Amino acid sequence: MRGVAPIRFLTGAGQAALVAGTLFCVSQASVAAAQTAEGSGASHIEDIIVTARKRAENLQTVPTAITAMNAEKLADLQIEGFQDIGKTVPNLLVQKQAGSPTAPQFNMRGVSTGSLDFQRDSGIALYIDGVYLGRPGNSGFDLADLERLEVLRGPQGTLFGRNSTGGAISFTTAAPTGEFGVIADGTVGNFERRRGRITLNTPEWNGFSARVTYVHDENEGPVKNSADVRRTFLYPKPWGRKTAAKTFGANNTDSILAAVRFTGIAGLTLDYKFDYTDLATTIDGMQLLVGGRPEQVALGGTNVVGLKRRGSLPIDGIAPSHQKTWGHSLTGVYEFSDAISLKYIGAVRGFTVNTASELDGNVLVDPNGTGRPFQSLAAVRYAKQKQWSHELQLLGHSDAVDWVAGLFYFREKADLDSPVISRLLSTPGQEIPIVNPGSYAAGGALQHIVNRSFAAYGHANVRLGERVEFGAGIRYSKDKRTEHDLIDSPRPDAPRGRYTATQDRVDYDATLKYTFAENSNVYAKFATGFVSGGIFNSAEFKPETVKSYELGLKSEFLDRRVRVNLALFQADRKNLQKSSFLVPGPGSVLINSGDARDRGIELETTFVPVDGLTLTANYGFTDSKMSSGVRTYQPRHSGYLAVDYALPELGNGMKPSFRVDGQYIGKHYRLICPYGSTTSPELGCTNLGNVNWQLDKALTIPSTWQLGARLALADIPVGQAKAKVSLWGKNLTNSRKYEYLFSVGSSVLGTFQMPRTYGVDFGIEF
């Protein structure tokens, strides 16, 4: 730990040099050790199977930048959903948004996305079992039983379609094994962490097999609420009673995954899956860092303002959020022969979410002298979404060509009721009736949304001899998007009613791969993509488009003890979609904020110098230049270092192991306007002449290391069963830096990193 602390005091260039030097030193030491062990019969790096080109392939043969993890790795890193994936992947950062605990903020290769609007799509596509999730803004839920994760970086517009300009993230859940078995595991940790999971696999019967998993997960939040936690706001339907949260960052989740497989007909495989998550959670503590209007006086006379993380905050308007997410999917594969197969993926998914929050960071007193509690700005949100999707793929394979042709259809219906409440004055007592929830004109929405999309695509990979492969694909997409604004009263400068926009586009890609040695190749790739345009608050907007160039190297050598994957990329984006808030005026608007150029490098290395020892070193760098001058959310530097060591087996077959790892996130900015400035849709901030730039510097998210460790003992004999116990810790240095910053008027609020956490995992398998 002493060796990494000085990084905090280096410049950006110094940090890059130090990370690069660390990677070089680790690689040289590992290569030397591998040379010593070569020929001794030591194990090599295992193959990783991915489906990035719609068929199962070795990761090392696919000419695009991919990070993939199996079930064992996901469990080891405690990755349980989309919220957790930004731990090891270069140039990927996933943050918890302060406004909604179920809406992660994704940042990949300069593309940042986390919008809650149903009219806007995201530039990073999310998939579960091959099913596209229409709303990444509500993807902060856990999946009960994960089998594989694939993160595809860069535009995937041909095979994965629209809204993948930054990349695509795909989870595959576990399928039945066809053999009877029971797996039970649990976790106990600080902050009252309690997690239990049980999985049942049934034996195969007449071609049918099944797998069912149930998970319960709960914890208290790290920040206590020092306000009156009995205070309840009685909103009308659909929001209902909203009682102040006891702690911030708390979680209570129940999730189920059921899978049924049928293989009773030759050549046919049918997989049905159902997932359901019931999530009750509170946002992280939104601390008032700076600002506040003069009339905002805290109850008790003291404003809670400061740049250091506090263990308690007085906020009575934030209640637990509740989200229910569910999905049914059916995947069928029929193999006509070894050369041709037909695949169908059909699904229906949906969610409801109910939240309440305030944006003061404090409990205020009425500025008119009544002495009653007061909120200058509060908001409630009720959203309901349902989506249907169908995808048909025809796949072919021969010695010279692999190809796929497909059709895709997607339909989504959504309802949103999200008023913004300005100057809410509480009545005496602990229960406050809210007869009229407030104003929609100040940025809220009451809308019904219908989105439809159709696509047809084709892709082929042609092998030109033993060393050269050429790939190309094309996709036609057509979107029809309808917004129905249900607010009766007119909003200034924005008409009401029903509006529809229809847009179409053609995307394409081309790849050239050259295999220069066994298990080693280089490739060049060009790809296009787009984020859908449409209608936002009665105004039509254009798609956001991208053209991407990528050069890559994938290599395994020294008897497959060393793996090096390298990618260099440039992405040129146009018509960037940026939301802004104009008052007086139409409130929320979507504007074209110009163009962007993103350049970077990604390096992933794995080394097995001796039996049982695995060293990992990953690094990502992204340089984003935006024509409007708006700052990017993407860190310039990110890195991951890990040492995994499986010690020799003990006499009774038990297997001890340990892992130590560190995640590095470089300094990055939130789009905030410093205290004393005002907002504009073009540049984000104006009136900067009186801004304290030292304060603005303090209100950026600094670079940080997150250090973790795990000590495990597996294959403990318990009768006929095998057990496993692990001790683990996260953020071992208890880093206390910002995680998310945002501005409200002249105030800046923020959330902080999760403090040091630790616990014990235990499990048994029959």
mmCIF file of C-alpha atoms in Angstrom, residues 617-759:
data_model
loop_
_atom_site.group_PDB
_atom_site.id
_atom_site.type_symbol
_atom_site.label_atom_id
_atom_site.label_comp_id
_atom_site.label_asym_id
_atom_site.label_seq_id
_atom_site.Cartn_x
_atom_site.Cartn_y
_atom_site.Cartn_z
ATOM 1 C CA ALA A 617 -2.466 -5.787 -15.517
ATOM 2 C CA ASN A 618 -4.991 -3.739 -17.497
ATOM 3 C CA TYR A 619 -4.751 -0.112 -18.579
ATOM 4 C CA GLY A 620 -7.038 2.272 -20.441
ATOM 5 C CA PHE A 621 -6.524 5.820 -21.720
ATOM 6 C CA THR A 622 -9.151 8.023 -23.376
ATOM 7 C CA ASP A 623 -8.610 11.552 -24.645
ATOM 8 C CA SER A 624 -11.932 13.224 -25.476
ATOM 9 C CA LYS A 625 -12.155 16.567 -27.260
ATOM 10 C CA MET A 626 -15.595 18.162 -27.570
ATOM 11 C CA SER A 627 -16.227 21.090 -29.899
ATOM 12 C CA SER A 628 -18.596 22.773 -27.451
ATOM 13 C CA GLY A 629 -16.033 22.816 -24.657
ATOM 14 C CA VAL A 630 -18.219 20.672 -22.405
ATOM 15 C CA ARG A 631 -16.124 18.484 -20.123
ATOM 16 C CA THR A 632 -16.375 14.739 -20.430
ATOM 17 C CA TYR A 633 -17.345 12.337 -17.645
ATOM 18 C CA GLN A 634 -14.768 9.794 -18.886
ATOM 19 C CA PRO A 635 -11.517 9.433 -16.892
ATOM 20 C CA ARG A 636 -8.412 9.849 -19.034
ATOM 21 C CA HIS A 637 -6.654 7.008 -17.209
ATOM 22 C CA SER A 638 -7.913 3.769 -15.704
ATOM 23 C CA GLY A 639 -6.106 0.654 -14.586
ATOM 24 C CA TYR A 640 -6.376 -2.641 -12.799
ATOM 25 C CA LEU A 641 -3.679 -4.778 -11.166
ATOM 26 C CA ALA A 642 -4.290 -8.170 -9.571
ATOM 27 C CA VAL A 643 -2.318 -11.051 -8.106
ATOM 28 C CA ASP A 644 -4.168 -14.378 -7.864
ATOM 29 C CA TYR A 645 -2.382 -17.313 -6.284
ATOM 30 C CA ALA A 646 -3.742 -20.818 -5.809
ATOM 31 C CA LEU A 647 -1.580 -22.390 -3.126
ATOM 32 C CA PRO A 648 -0.763 -26.116 -3.176
ATOM 33 C CA GLU A 649 -3.579 -28.373 -2.056
ATOM 34 C CA LEU A 650 -3.698 -29.411 1.565
ATOM 35 C CA GLY A 651 -3.563 -33.047 2.578
ATOM 36 C CA ASN A 652 -7.343 -33.508 2.614
ATOM 37 C CA GLY A 653 -7.857 -31.946 -0.827
ATOM 38 C CA MET A 654 -8.718 -28.433 0.385
ATOM 39 C CA LYS A 655 -7.549 -25.640 -1.921
ATOM 40 C CA PRO A 656 -6.338 -22.360 -0.381
ATOM 41 C CA SER A 657 -5.984 -19.237 -2.541
ATOM 42 C CA PHE A 658 -5.730 -15.494 -2.253
ATOM 43 C CA ARG A 659 -6.167 -12.433 -4.437
ATOM 44 C CA VAL A 660 -4.964 -8.858 -3.996
ATOM 45 C CA ASP A 661 -6.092 -6.258 -6.515
ATOM 46 C CA GLY A 662 -6.251 -2.539 -7.118
ATOM 47 C CA GLN A 663 -8.506 -0.477 -9.366
ATOM 48 C CA TYR A 664 -7.230 2.892 -10.506
ATOM 49 C CA ILE A 665 -9.594 5.633 -11.713
ATOM 50 C CA GLY A 666 -8.020 8.817 -12.986
ATOM 51 C CA LYS A 667 -9.233 12.335 -12.328
ATOM 52 C CA HIS A 668 -12.401 13.232 -14.181
ATOM 53 C CA TYR A 669 -15.047 15.907 -14.221
ATOM 54 C CA ARG A 670 -18.752 16.112 -13.721
ATOM 55 C CA LEU A 671 -20.630 18.662 -15.808
ATOM 56 C CA ILE A 672 -21.074 21.248 -13.087
ATOM 57 C CA CYS A 673 -21.218 25.019 -13.030
ATOM 58 C CA PRO A 674 -19.071 26.442 -10.237
ATOM 59 C CA TYR A 675 -20.615 28.581 -7.546
ATOM 60 C CA GLY A 676 -21.438 32.036 -8.848
ATOM 61 C CA SER A 677 -22.042 30.971 -12.459
ATOM 62 C CA THR A 678 -25.226 30.294 -14.359
ATOM 63 C CA THR A 679 -26.157 27.711 -16.973
ATOM 64 C CA SER A 680 -26.513 27.893 -20.729
ATOM 65 C CA PRO A 681 -27.447 25.124 -23.155
ATOM 66 C CA GLU A 682 -24.419 25.672 -25.364
ATOM 67 C CA LEU A 683 -21.455 25.634 -22.981
ATOM 68 C CA GLY A 684 -23.062 24.464 -19.793
ATOM 69 C CA CYS A 685 -21.677 27.393 -17.762
ATOM 70 C CA THR A 686 -21.645 31.159 -18.252
ATOM 71 C CA ASN A 687 -20.955 34.219 -16.111
ATOM 72 C CA LEU A 688 -17.638 32.701 -15.115
ATOM 73 C CA GLY A 689 -15.852 35.965 -14.392
ATOM 74 C CA ASN A 690 -16.475 35.798 -10.649
ATOM 75 C CA VAL A 691 -15.936 32.058 -10.293
ATOM 76 C CA ASN A 692 -13.486 30.800 -7.714
ATOM 77 C CA TRP A 693 -11.467 28.452 -9.937
ATOM 78 C CA GLN A 694 -9.688 26.961 -6.935
ATOM 79 C CA LEU A 695 -13.101 25.856 -5.734
ATOM 80 C CA ASP A 696 -13.933 24.471 -9.164
ATOM 81 C CA LYS A 697 -10.713 22.458 -9.027
ATOM 82 C CA ALA A 698 -11.698 21.088 -5.631
ATOM 83 C CA LEU A 699 -15.046 20.035 -7.073
ATOM 84 C CA THR A 700 -13.632 17.670 -9.648
ATOM 85 C CA ILE A 701 -13.464 13.955 -8.965
ATOM 86 C CA PRO A 702 -9.817 13.189 -8.094
ATOM 87 C CA SER A 703 -7.834 10.117 -9.036
ATOM 88 C CA THR A 704 -8.078 7.190 -6.663
ATOM 89 C CA TRP A 705 -6.990 3.632 -5.999
ATOM 90 C CA GLN A 706 -9.496 1.120 -4.666
ATOM 91 C CA LEU A 707 -7.619 -1.757 -3.047
ATOM 92 C CA GLY A 708 -9.207 -5.115 -2.317
ATOM 93 C CA ALA A 709 -8.235 -8.594 -1.139
ATOM 94 C CA ARG A 710 -9.714 -12.060 -0.763
ATOM 95 C CA LEU A 711 -8.471 -15.165 1.086
ATOM 96 C CA ALA A 712 -10.350 -18.375 0.250
ATOM 97 C CA LEU A 713 -10.388 -22.024 1.192
ATOM 98 C CA ALA A 714 -12.272 -24.238 -1.284
ATOM 99 C CA ASP A 715 -13.246 -27.909 -1.530
ATOM 100 C CA ILE A 716 -13.651 -28.325 2.208
ATOM 101 C CA PRO A 717 -15.049 -31.859 2.663
ATOM 102 C CA VAL A 718 -18.423 -31.905 4.433
ATOM 103 C CA GLY A 719 -19.687 -35.472 4.116
ATOM 104 C CA GLN A 720 -20.495 -35.969 0.419
ATOM 105 C CA ALA A 721 -20.553 -32.200 -0.167
ATOM 106 C CA LYS A 722 -17.889 -29.565 -0.776
ATOM 107 C CA ALA A 723 -17.769 -26.229 1.061
ATOM 108 C CA LYS A 724 -15.916 -22.940 0.551
ATOM 109 C CA VAL A 725 -15.118 -20.026 2.880
ATOM 110 C CA SER A 726 -13.658 -16.640 1.869
ATOM 111 C CA LEU A 727 -12.569 -13.549 3.771
ATOM 112 C CA TRP A 728 -12.703 -10.363 1.688
ATOM 113 C CA GLY A 729 -12.292 -6.609 1.916
ATOM 114 C CA LYS A 730 -12.921 -3.643 -0.402
ATOM 115 C CA ASN A 731 -11.519 -0.113 -0.316
ATOM 116 C CA LEU A 732 -9.027 -1.304 2.280
ATOM 117 C CA THR A 733 -7.395 2.127 2.541
ATOM 118 C CA ASN A 734 -10.825 3.667 3.246
ATOM 119 C CA SER A 735 -10.491 6.265 0.490
ATOM 120 C CA ARG A 736 -12.827 9.216 1.111
ATOM 121 C CA LYS A 737 -13.126 10.884 -2.287
ATOM 122 C CA TYR A 738 -16.040 12.049 -4.402
ATOM 123 C CA GLU A 739 -17.815 9.551 -6.610
ATOM 124 C CA TYR A 740 -20.471 11.732 -8.234
ATOM 125 C CA LEU A 741 -20.991 15.511 -8.457
ATOM 126 C CA PHE A 742 -23.856 17.583 -9.811
ATOM 127 C CA SER A 743 -25.116 21.152 -9.610
ATOM 128 C CA VAL A 744 -28.537 22.578 -8.787
ATOM 129 C CA GLY A 745 -28.607 26.302 -9.448
ATOM 130 C CA SER A 746 -25.735 27.806 -7.449
ATOM 131 C CA SER A 747 -25.366 24.735 -5.217
ATOM 132 C CA VAL A 748 -23.109 21.747 -5.783
ATOM 133 C CA LEU A 749 -23.984 18.403 -4.229
ATOM 134 C CA GLY A 750 -22.087 15.150 -4.300
ATOM 135 C CA THR A 751 -21.813 11.590 -3.131
ATOM 136 C CA PHE A 752 -18.711 9.846 -1.840
ATOM 137 C CA GLN A 753 -17.080 6.469 -2.309
ATOM 138 C CA MET A 754 -18.331 3.542 -0.307
ATOM 139 C CA PRO A 755 -16.192 3.308 2.862
ATOM 140 C CA ARG A 756 -14.105 0.263 3.722
ATOM 141 C CA THR A 757 -16.234 -2.880 3.607
ATOM 142 C CA TYR A 758 -15.339 -6.406 4.611
ATOM 143 C CA GLY A 759 -17.008 -9.718 5.237
#
